[in-house]
Coordinates of C-alpha atoms in Angstrom, one line a residue:
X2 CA 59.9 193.6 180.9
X3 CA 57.4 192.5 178.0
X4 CA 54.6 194.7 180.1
X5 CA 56.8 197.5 180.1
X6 CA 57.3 197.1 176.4
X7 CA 54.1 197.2 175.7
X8 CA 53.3 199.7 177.8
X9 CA 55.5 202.3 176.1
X10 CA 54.3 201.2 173.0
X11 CA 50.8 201.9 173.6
X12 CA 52.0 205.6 175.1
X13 CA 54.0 205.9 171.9
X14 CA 51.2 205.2 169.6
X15 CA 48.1 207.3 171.8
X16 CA 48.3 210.7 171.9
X17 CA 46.2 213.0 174.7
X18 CA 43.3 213.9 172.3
X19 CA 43.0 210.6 171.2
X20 CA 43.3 208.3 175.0
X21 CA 40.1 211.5 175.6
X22 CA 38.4 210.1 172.6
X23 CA 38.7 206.7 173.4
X24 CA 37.6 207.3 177.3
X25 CA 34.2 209.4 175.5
X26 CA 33.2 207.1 172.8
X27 CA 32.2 204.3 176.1
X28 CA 30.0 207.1 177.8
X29 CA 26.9 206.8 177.1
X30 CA 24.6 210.6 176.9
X31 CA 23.9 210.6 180.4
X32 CA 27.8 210.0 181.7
X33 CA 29.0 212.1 179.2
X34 CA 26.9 215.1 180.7
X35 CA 28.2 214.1 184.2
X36 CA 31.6 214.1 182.8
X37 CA 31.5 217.4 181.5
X38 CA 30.7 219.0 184.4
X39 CA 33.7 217.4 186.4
X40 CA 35.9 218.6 183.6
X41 CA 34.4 222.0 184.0
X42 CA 35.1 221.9 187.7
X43 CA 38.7 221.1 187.8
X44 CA 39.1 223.4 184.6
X45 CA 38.6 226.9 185.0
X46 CA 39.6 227.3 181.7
X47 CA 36.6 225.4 180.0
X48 CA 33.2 227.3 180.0
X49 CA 29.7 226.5 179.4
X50 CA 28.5 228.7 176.1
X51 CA 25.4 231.0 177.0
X52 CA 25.3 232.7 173.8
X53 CA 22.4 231.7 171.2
X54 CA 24.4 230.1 168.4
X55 CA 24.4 226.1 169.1
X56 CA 26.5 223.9 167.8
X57 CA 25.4 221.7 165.5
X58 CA 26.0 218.1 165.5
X59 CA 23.4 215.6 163.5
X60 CA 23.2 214.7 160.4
X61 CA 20.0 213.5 157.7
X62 CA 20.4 210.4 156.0
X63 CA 18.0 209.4 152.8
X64 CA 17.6 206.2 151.8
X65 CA 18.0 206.7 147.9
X66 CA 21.3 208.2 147.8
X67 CA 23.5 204.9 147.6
X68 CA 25.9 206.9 145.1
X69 CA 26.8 209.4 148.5
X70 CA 26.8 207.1 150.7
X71 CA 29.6 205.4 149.0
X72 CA 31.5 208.5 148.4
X73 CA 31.6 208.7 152.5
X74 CA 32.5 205.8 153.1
X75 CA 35.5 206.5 150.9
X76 CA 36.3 209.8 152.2
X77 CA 35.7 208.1 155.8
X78 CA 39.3 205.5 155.1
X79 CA 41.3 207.8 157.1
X80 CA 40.4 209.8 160.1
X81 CA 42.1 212.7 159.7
X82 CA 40.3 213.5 156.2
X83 CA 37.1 213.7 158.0
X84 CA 35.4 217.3 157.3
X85 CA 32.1 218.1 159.7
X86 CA 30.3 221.5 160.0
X87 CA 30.7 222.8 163.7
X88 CA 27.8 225.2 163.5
X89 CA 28.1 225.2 160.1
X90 CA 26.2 224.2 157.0
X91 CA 28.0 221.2 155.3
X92 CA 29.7 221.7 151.6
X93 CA 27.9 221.8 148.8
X94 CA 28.9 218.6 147.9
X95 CA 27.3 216.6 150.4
X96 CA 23.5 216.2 148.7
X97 CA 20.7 215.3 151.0
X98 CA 22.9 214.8 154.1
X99 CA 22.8 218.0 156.4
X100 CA 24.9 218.8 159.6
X101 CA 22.5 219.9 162.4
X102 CA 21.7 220.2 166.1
X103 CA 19.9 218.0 168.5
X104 CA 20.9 220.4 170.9
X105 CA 18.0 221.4 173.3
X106 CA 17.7 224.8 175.5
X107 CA 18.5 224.0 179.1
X108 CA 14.6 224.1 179.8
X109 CA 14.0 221.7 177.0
X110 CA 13.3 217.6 178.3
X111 CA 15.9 215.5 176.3
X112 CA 14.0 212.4 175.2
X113 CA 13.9 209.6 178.1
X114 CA 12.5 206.2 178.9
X115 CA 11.5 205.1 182.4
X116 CA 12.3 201.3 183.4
X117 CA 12.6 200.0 186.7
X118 CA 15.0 200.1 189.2
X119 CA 16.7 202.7 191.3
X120 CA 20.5 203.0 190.5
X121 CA 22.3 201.3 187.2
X122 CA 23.5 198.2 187.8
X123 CA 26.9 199.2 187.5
X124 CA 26.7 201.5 190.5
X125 CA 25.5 199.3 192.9
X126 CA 28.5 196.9 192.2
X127 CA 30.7 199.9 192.2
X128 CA 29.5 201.4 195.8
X129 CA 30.3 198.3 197.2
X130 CA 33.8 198.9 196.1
X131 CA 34.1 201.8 198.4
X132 CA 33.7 199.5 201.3
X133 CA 36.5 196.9 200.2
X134 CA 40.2 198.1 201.3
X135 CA 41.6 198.2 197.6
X136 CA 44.7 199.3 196.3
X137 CA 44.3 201.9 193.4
X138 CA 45.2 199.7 190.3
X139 CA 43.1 196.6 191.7
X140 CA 40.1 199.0 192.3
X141 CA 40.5 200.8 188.9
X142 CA 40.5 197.1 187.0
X143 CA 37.2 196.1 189.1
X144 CA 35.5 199.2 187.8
X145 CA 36.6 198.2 184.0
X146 CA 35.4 194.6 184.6
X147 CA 32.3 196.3 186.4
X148 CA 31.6 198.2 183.3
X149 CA 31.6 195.0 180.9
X150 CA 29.3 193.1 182.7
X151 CA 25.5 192.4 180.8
X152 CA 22.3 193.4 182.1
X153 CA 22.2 189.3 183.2
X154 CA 25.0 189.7 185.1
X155 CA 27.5 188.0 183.4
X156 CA 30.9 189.0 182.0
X157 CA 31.0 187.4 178.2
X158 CA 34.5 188.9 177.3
X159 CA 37.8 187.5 178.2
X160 CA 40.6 188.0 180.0
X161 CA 42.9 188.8 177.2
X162 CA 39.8 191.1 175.5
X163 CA 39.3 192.7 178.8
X164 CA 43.2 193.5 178.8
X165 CA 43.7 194.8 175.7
X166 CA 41.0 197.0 175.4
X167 CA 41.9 198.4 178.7
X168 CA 45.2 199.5 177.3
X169 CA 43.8 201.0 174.3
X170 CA 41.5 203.1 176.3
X171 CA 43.9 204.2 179.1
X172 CA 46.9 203.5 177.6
X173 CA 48.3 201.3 180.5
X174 CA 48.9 197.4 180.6
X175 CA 47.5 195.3 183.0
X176 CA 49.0 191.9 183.4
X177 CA 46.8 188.1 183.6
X178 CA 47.4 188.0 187.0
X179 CA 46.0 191.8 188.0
X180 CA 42.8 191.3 185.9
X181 CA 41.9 188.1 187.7
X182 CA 42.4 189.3 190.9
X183 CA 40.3 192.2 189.8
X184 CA 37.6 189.7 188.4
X185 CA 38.0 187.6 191.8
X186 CA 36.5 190.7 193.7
X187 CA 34.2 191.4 191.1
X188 CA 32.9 187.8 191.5
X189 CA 32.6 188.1 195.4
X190 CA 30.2 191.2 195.3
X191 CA 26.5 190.6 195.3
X192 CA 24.3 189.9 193.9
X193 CA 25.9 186.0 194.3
X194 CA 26.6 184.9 190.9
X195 CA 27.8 188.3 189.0
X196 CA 30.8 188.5 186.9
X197 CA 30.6 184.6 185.8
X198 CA 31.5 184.1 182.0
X199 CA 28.4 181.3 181.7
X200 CA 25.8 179.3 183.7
X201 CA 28.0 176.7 185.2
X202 CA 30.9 179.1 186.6
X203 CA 27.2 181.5 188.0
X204 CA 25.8 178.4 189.3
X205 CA 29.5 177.5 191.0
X206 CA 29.7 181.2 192.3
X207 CA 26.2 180.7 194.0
X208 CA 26.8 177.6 194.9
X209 CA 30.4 178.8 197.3
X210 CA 28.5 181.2 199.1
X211 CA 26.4 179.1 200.6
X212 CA 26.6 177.4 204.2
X213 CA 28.6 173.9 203.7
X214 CA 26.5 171.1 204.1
X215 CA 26.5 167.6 202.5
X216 CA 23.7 168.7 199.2
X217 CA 25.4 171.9 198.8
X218 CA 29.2 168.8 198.0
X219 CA 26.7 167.1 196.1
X220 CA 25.0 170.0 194.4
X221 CA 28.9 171.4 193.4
X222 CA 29.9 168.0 191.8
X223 CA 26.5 167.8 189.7
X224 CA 27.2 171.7 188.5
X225 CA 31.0 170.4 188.0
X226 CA 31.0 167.3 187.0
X227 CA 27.7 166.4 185.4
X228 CA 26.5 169.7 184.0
X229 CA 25.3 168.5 180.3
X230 CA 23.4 165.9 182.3
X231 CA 21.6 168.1 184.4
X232 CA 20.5 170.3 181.8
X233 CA 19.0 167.4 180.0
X234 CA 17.6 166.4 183.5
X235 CA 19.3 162.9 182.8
X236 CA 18.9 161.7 186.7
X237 CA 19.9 158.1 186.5
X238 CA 23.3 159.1 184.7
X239 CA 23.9 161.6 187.0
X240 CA 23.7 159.3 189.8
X241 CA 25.6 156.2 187.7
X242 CA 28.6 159.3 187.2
X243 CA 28.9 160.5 190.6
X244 CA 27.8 156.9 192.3
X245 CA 25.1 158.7 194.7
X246 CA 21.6 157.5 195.4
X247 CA 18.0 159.3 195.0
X248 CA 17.9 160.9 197.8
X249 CA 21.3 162.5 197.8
X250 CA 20.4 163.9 194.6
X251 CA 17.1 165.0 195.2
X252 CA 18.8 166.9 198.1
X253 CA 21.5 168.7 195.6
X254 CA 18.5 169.4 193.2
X255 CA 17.0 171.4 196.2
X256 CA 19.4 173.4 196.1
X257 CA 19.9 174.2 192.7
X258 CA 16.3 175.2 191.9
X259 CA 17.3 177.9 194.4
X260 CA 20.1 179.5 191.9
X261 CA 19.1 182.5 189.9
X262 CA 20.2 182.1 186.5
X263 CA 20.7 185.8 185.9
X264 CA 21.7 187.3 188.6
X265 CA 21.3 190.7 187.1
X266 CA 18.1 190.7 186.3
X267 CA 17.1 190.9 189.4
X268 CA 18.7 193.8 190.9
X269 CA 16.1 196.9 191.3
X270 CA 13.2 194.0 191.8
X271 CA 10.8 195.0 194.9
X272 CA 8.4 198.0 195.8
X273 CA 11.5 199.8 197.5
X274 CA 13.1 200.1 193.9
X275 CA 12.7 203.9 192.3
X276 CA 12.7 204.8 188.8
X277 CA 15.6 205.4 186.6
X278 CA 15.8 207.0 183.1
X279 CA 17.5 206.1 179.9
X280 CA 18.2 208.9 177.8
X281 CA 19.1 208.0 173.9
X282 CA 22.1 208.8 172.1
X283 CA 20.5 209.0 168.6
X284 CA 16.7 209.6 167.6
X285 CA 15.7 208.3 164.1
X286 CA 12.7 209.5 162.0
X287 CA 11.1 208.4 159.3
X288 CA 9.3 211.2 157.2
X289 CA 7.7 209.2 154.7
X290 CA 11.0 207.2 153.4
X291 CA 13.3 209.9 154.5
X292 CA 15.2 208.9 157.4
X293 CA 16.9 211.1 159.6
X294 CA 19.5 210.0 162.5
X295 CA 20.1 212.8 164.9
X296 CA 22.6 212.3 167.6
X297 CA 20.6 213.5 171.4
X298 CA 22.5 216.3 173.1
X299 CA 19.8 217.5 174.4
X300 CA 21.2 218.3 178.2
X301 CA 24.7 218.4 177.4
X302 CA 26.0 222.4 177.8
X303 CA 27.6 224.0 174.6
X304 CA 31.6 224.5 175.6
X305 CA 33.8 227.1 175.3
X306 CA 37.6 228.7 176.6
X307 CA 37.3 231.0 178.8
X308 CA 37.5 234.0 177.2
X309 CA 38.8 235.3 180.6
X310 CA 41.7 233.2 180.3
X311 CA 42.3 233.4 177.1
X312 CA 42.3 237.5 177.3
X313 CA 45.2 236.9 180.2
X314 CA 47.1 235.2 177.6
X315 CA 47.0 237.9 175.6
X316 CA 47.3 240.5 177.5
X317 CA 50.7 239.0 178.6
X318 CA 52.1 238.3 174.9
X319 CA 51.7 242.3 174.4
X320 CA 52.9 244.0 177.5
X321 CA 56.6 243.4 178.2
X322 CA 56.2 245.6 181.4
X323 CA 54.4 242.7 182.7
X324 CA 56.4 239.5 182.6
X325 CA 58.2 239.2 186.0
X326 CA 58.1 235.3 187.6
X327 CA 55.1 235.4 189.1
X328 CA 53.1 236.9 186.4
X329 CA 54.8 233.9 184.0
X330 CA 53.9 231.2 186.6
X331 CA 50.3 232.3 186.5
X332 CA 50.5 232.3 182.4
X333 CA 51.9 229.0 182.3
X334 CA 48.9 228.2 184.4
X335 CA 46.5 229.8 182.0
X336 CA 48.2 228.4 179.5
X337 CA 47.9 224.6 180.9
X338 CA 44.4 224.7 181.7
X339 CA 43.1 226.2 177.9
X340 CA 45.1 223.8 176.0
X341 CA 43.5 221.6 178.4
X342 CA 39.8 222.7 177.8
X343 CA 41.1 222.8 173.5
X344 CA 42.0 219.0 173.9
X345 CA 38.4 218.3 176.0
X346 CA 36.4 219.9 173.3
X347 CA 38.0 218.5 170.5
X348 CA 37.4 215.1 171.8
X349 CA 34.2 215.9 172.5
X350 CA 33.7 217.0 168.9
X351 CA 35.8 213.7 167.9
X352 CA 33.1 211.9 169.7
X353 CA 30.4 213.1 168.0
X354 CA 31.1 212.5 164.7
X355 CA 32.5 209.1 165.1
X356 CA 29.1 208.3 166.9
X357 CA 26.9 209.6 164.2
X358 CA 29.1 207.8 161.1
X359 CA 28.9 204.7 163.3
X360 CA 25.1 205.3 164.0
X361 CA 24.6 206.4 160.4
X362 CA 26.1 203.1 159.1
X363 CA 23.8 201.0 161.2
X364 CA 20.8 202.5 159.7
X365 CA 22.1 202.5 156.2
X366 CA 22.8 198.6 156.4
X367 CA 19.7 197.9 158.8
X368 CA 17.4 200.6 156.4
X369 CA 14.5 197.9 155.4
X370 CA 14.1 197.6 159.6
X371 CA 14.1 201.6 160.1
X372 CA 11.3 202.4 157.1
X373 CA 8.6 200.2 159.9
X374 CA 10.4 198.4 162.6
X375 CA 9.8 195.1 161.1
X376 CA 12.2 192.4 163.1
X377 CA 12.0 190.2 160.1
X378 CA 13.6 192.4 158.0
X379 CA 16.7 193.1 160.3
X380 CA 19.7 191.5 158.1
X381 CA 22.8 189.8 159.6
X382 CA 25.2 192.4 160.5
X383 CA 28.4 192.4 162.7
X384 CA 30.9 194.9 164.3
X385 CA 33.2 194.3 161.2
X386 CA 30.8 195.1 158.7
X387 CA 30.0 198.4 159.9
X388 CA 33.6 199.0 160.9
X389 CA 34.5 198.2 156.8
X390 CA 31.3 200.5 156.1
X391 CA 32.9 203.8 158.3
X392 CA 36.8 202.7 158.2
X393 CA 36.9 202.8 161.8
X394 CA 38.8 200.1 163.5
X395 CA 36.6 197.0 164.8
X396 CA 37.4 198.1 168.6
X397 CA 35.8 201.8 168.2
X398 CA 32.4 200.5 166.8
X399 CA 32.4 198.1 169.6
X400 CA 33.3 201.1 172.3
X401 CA 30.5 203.0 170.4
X402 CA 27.4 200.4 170.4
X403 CA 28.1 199.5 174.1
X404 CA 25.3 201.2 176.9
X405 CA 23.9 202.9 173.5
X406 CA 20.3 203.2 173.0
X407 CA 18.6 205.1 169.8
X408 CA 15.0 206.1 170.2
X409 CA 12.9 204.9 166.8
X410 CA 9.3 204.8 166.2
X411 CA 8.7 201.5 168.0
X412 CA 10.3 202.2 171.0
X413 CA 14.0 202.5 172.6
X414 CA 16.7 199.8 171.3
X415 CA 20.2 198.9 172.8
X416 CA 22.8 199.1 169.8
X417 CA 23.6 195.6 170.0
X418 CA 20.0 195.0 169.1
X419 CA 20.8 195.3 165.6
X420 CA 23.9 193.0 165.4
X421 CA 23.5 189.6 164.5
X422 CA 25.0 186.3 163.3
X423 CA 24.3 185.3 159.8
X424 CA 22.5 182.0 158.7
X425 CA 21.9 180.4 155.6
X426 CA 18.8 179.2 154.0
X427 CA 18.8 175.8 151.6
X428 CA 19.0 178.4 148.4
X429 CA 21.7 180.0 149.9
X430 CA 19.8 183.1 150.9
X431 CA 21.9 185.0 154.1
X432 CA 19.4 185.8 156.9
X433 CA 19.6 187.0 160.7
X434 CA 19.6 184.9 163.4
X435 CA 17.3 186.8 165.0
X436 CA 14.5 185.9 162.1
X437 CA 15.4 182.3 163.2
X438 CA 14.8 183.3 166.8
X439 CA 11.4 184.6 166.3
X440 CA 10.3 181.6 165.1
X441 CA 11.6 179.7 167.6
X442 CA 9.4 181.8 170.1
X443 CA 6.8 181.8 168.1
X444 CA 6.3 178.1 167.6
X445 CA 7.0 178.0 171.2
X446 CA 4.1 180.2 172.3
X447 CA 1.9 177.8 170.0
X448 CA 2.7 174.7 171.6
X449 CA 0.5 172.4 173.0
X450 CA 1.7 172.6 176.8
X451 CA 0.8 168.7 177.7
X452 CA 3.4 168.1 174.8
X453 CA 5.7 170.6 174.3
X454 CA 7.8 171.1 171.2
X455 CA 11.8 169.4 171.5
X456 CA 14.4 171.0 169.9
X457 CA 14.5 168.3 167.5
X458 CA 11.0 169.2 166.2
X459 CA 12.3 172.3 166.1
X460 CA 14.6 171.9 164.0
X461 CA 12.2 169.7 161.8
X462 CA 10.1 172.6 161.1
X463 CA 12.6 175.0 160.6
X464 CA 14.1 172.5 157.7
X465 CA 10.7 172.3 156.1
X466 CA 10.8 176.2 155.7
X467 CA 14.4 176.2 154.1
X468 CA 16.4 176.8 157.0
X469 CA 18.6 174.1 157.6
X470 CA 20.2 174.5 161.7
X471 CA 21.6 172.1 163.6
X472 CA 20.0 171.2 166.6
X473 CA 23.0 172.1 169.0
X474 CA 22.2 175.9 167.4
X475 CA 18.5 175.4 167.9
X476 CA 19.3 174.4 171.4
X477 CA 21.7 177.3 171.8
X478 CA 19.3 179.9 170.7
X479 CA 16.5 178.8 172.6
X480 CA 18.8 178.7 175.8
X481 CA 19.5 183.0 175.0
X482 CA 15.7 183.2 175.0
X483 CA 15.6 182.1 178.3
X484 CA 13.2 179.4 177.0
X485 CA 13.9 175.9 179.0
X486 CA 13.9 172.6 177.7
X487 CA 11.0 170.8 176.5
X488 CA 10.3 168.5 179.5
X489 CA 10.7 171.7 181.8
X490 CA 7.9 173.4 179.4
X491 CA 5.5 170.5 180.0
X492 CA 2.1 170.7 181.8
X493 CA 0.9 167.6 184.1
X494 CA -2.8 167.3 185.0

């Protein structure tokens, strides 16, 4: 009954433009194209726009207009007060910010980046799907979980996240008991080790997959029962907590060496793997101090109404002679499919602009980093802030930085890139994480290899430069790294 509650709440609140929004602000450039041309193919009302004119949709940004920027960021409190040119100059009133294409001709190249691979990540989990006998609900939650999962192969979000978020974006509740299952056949696709929320629960996937056999017990009650132990490679107390000998845990250990700590990474590994693309959502310049964010639609096709459908319409509202049932049937028809292709467009439109404010926002709080891609000058910064920044909800700027990439002039960056927890120096100075990071990696890549340097001498050094970080958060950055322990760093001759 609660479910059902909530469930006609959410439909209450979410009109059809605004479920389309929400379903378009996850797409990345790519999916959006492929998207459009499914819309255009069940719609024959929606048209691909041949003419000359392009829309325009970018937008100029210059780093010494603080006094506009905070006049947007007023204007930008409430959605519906938004103004943006389509094809159009903005007002007068907008100094130094300009309303413009990234829209390429169809023979035009949109800007892409090759990595390895052959098809997304997300797509091989998702064919494998289409081999499992699912019903439609089960199948349709898998392919939500599917699309949460990090590049490492691990889902970070929870249940109730994963939940609520889905009922935002499709306006349908799913209860605790649906989204586990879901996750449960999520879990059971390969590679082994997807869809686990951290390193012990991947381990423990890997782990159950494997033929039973006495080290494979063992190796389960080490990941299970002794896990802190075994990441400080504290043998003796592993055996003194599970009352096993040596050799029974040397067996276990066997095994576990053989676990891939991020099982994602390895998909689209080998000589047999192809190339794929990523195509950016925004491009930013910098002409000597001016920077310029420009969202990339460079292979997406201007849209239109049928002008064939729309004449129909017409047609039938002035000639009386006309309107018998069939002819109404078929202009009820016409009518369907243009408000249809009005609502798709709009969104689409809706889209755009709430991607370049978010995307705008990023570079006005990150603008030190833009001017020469120094990492050390990238400041703490978190979904909220830019949410505060745009007066968009926390949720949207999350749906917008997810599978985003911007193309700078130091190469092609997730979103999430420029997010970061914020730390504080001993004079109470704010700074990234990500500056405490790169020294971590740095002083790691000097170390003398016979002795490496322990987390404690870590954060030694770091207190001698004013950052004062408990070791537990040295140890914790260092682990998302992917830098091991000390004793696993060392070299014996």
């Amino acid at each position: 009954m609660l479910n059902q509650q909530l469930n006609l709440k959410i439909q209450q609140k979410l009109s059809p433009l605004q479920i389309q929004v929400i379903k378009m602000l996850e797409y990345p450039a790519v999916e959006l194209e492929e998207r459009i041309r499914e819309e255009m193919i069940s719609n024959p009302a929606l048209e691909a726009d041949e003419s000359d004119m392009k829309h325009k949709v970018g937008e100029e940004y210059t780093p010494d207009n603080e006094e506009y920027a905070e006049e947007r960021a007023e204007k930008t409190e409430r959605d519906d007060e938004l103004e943006w040119a389509w094809g159009e100059e903005a007002d007068d009133d907008t100094p130094d910010y300009r309303l413009h294409a990234s829209n390429r001709s169809a023979d035009d190249d949109a800007p892409t980046r090759d990595i390895a691979g052959g098809e997304s990540f997300s797509e091989y989990l998702i064919d494998q799907l289409s081999t499992l006998n699912l019903d439609k609900e089960t199948r349709e939650l898998a392919e939500y979980i599917i699309g949460s999962i990090d590049s490492d192969g691990y889902l970070r979000r929870t249940i109730e996240t994963l939940i609520d978020d889905r009922a935002m974006a499709v306006g349908k509740m799913a209860d605790e008991e649906q989204m586990l299952r879901a996750l449960r056949i999520v879990q059971s696709l390969d590679p082994a080790g997807v869809g686990a929320k951290d390193l012990q629960e991947c381990m423990l996937l890997q782990l159950n997959r494997m033929k039973d056999s006495p080290a494979r017990r063992t190796a389960i009650d080490v990941v299970e029962q002794a896990f802190s132990e075994l990441g400080r490679k504290q043998y003796p107390a592993i055996m003194k907590k599970l009352e096993i000998d040596r050799d029974t845990l040397s067996a276990a250990l066997e095994l576990i060496k053989r676990l891939n700590p991020k099982p994602g990474n390895s998909f689209g590994d080998g000589a047999d793997s192809i190339a794929r693309t990523i195509t950016p959502d925004f491009i930013v310049d910098n002409d000597n101090g001016r920077l310029t964010v420009t969202l990339n639609n460079g292979n997406l096709p201007e849209l239109r109404v049928s002008s064939e459908y729309s004449n129909m319409v017409k047609d039938y509202m002035g000639n009386e002679k006309n309107r018998n049932s069939e002819m109404r049937k078929a202009i009820q028809f016409a009518k369907q499919k243009i408000d249809a292709a009005n609502w798709f467009i709009d969104a689409i439109r809706q889209r755009n602009e709430t991607l370049l404010m978010t995307m705008k926002a990023i570079v006005e709080l990150q603008h030190d980093y833009f001017l020469d891609g120094d990492e050390r000058k990238l400041k703490p910064m978190k979904l909220k802030d830019v949410a505060d920044r745009v007066g968009y909800d926390i949720s949207t700027i999350s749906r917008v930085s997810n599978s985003k990439y911007v193309q700078t002039g130091w190469g092609l960056l997730p979103l999430k890139h420029f997010f970061s927890e914020s730390l504080y120096t001993a004079d109470g100075e704010e700074i990234s994480n990500k500056e405490v990071k790169r020294m971590i990696s740095e002083a790691v890549a000097r170390e003398d290899k016979q002795n490496p340097v322990t987390d404690d001498a870590l954060a030694d050094m770091l207190r001698e430069k004013g950052y004062v970080i408990a070791r537990r958060t040295i140890a914790k950055y260092r682990e998302q790294l992917g830098i091991p322990v000390a004793r696993l760093r060392r070299l014996t001759i």
